[in-house]
Short mmCIF file of C-alpha atoms in Angstrom, two decimals:
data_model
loop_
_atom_site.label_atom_id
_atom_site.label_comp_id
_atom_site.label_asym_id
_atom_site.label_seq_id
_atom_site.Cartn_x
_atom_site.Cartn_y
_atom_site.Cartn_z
CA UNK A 1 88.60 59.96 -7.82
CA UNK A 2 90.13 61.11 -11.16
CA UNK A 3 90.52 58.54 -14.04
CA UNK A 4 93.17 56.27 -14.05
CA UNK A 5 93.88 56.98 -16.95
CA UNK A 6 94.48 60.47 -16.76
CA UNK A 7 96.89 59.58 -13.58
CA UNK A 8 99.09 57.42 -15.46
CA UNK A 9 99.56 59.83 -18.47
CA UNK A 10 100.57 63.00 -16.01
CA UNK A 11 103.22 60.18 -14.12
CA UNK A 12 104.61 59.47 -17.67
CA UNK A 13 104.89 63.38 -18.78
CA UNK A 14 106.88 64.26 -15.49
CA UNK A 15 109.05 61.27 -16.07
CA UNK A 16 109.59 62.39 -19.65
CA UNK A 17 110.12 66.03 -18.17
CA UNK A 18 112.64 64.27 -15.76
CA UNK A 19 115.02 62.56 -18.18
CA UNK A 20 115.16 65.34 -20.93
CA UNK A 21 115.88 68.13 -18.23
CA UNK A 22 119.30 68.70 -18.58
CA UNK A 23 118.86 68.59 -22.30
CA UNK A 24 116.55 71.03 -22.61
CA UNK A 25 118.50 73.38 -20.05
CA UNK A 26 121.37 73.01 -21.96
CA UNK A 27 119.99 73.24 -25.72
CA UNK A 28 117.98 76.56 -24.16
CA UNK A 29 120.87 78.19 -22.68
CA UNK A 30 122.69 78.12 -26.45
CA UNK A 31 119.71 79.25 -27.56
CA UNK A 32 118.88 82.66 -25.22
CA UNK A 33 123.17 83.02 -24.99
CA UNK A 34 123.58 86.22 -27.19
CA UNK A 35 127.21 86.03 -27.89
CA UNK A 36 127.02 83.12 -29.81
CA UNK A 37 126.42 83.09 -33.84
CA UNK A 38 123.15 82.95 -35.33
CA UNK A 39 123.93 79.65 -37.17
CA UNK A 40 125.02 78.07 -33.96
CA UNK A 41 121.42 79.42 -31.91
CA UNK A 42 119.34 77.90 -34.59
CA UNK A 43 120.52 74.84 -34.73
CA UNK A 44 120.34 74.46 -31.21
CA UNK A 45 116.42 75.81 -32.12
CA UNK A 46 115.99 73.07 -34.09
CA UNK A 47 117.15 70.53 -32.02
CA UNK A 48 114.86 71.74 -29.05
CA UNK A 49 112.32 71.83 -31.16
CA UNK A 50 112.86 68.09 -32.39
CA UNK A 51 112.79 66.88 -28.53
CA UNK A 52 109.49 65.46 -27.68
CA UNK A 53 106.39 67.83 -26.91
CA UNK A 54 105.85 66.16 -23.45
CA UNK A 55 109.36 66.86 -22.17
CA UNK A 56 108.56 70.61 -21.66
CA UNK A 57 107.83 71.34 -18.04
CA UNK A 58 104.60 73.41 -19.04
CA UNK A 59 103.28 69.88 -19.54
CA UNK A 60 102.73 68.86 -16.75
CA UNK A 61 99.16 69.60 -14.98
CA UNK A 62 98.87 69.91 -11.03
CA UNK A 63 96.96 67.23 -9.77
CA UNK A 64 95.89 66.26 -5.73
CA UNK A 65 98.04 63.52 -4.55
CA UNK A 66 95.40 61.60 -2.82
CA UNK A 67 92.60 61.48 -5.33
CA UNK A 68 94.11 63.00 -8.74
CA UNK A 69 91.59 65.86 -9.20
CA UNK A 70 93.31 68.39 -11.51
CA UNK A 71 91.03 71.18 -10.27
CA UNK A 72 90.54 72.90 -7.05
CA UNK A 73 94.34 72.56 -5.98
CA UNK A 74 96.37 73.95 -3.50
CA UNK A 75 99.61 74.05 -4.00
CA UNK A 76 101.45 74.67 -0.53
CA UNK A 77 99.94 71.11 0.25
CA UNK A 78 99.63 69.21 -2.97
CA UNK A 79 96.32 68.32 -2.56
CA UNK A 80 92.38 69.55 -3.77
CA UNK A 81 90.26 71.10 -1.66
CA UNK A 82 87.87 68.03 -1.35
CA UNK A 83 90.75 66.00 -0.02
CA UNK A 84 91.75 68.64 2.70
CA UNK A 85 88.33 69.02 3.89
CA UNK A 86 88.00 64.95 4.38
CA UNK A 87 91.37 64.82 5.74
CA UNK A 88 90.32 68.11 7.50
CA UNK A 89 87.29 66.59 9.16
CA UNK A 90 89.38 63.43 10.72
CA UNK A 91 91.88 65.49 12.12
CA UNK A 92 94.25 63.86 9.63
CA UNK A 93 96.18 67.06 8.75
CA UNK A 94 98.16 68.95 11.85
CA UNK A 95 97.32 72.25 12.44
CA UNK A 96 94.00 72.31 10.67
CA UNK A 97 91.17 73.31 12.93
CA UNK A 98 88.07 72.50 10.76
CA UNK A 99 84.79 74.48 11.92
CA UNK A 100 81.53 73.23 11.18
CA UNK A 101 78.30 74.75 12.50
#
């Protein structure tokens, strides 16, 4: 099990990621739009740039949904590979055919 800690932090950067979304979207699209003025793209820089650090979607850190290990982590089912293979082993997950010998 991963620290709490670390749990409740990740939970509270995509939240943060969550509510300034649509600002960032916005603020980058004035930013990458070529036809605007120069003036116009750098203020819209600067105001990206003033949003908090953990609102940025690179942020945010896969983690395993059942124990919170950052590493080891498979994406397709949101979990580490020490969780499938327990939930492997107890038949838990459908589909999975676990061999041991």
């Amino acid at each position: 099990m991963a620290k709490t800690s670390s749990v409740q932090k990740d939970k509270k950067v995509r939240k943060t990621v969550a509510r300034f979304a649509a600002k960032r979207k916005e603020l980058k699209d004035v930013v990458m739009d070529q036809d605007r003025p120069i003036e116009e793209r750098f203020r819209a820089q600067l105001k990206l740039a003033a949003l908090p650090r953990n609102s940025s979607k690179v942020r945010i850190h896969n983690r395993c949904e059942v124990t919170g290990r950052p590493h080891a982590f498979y994406r397709k089912l949101r979990m580490s590979r020490i969780a499938l293979r327990d939930l492997g082993s107890v038949g838990a997950i459908p589909g999975l055919v676990k061999s041991s010998w």
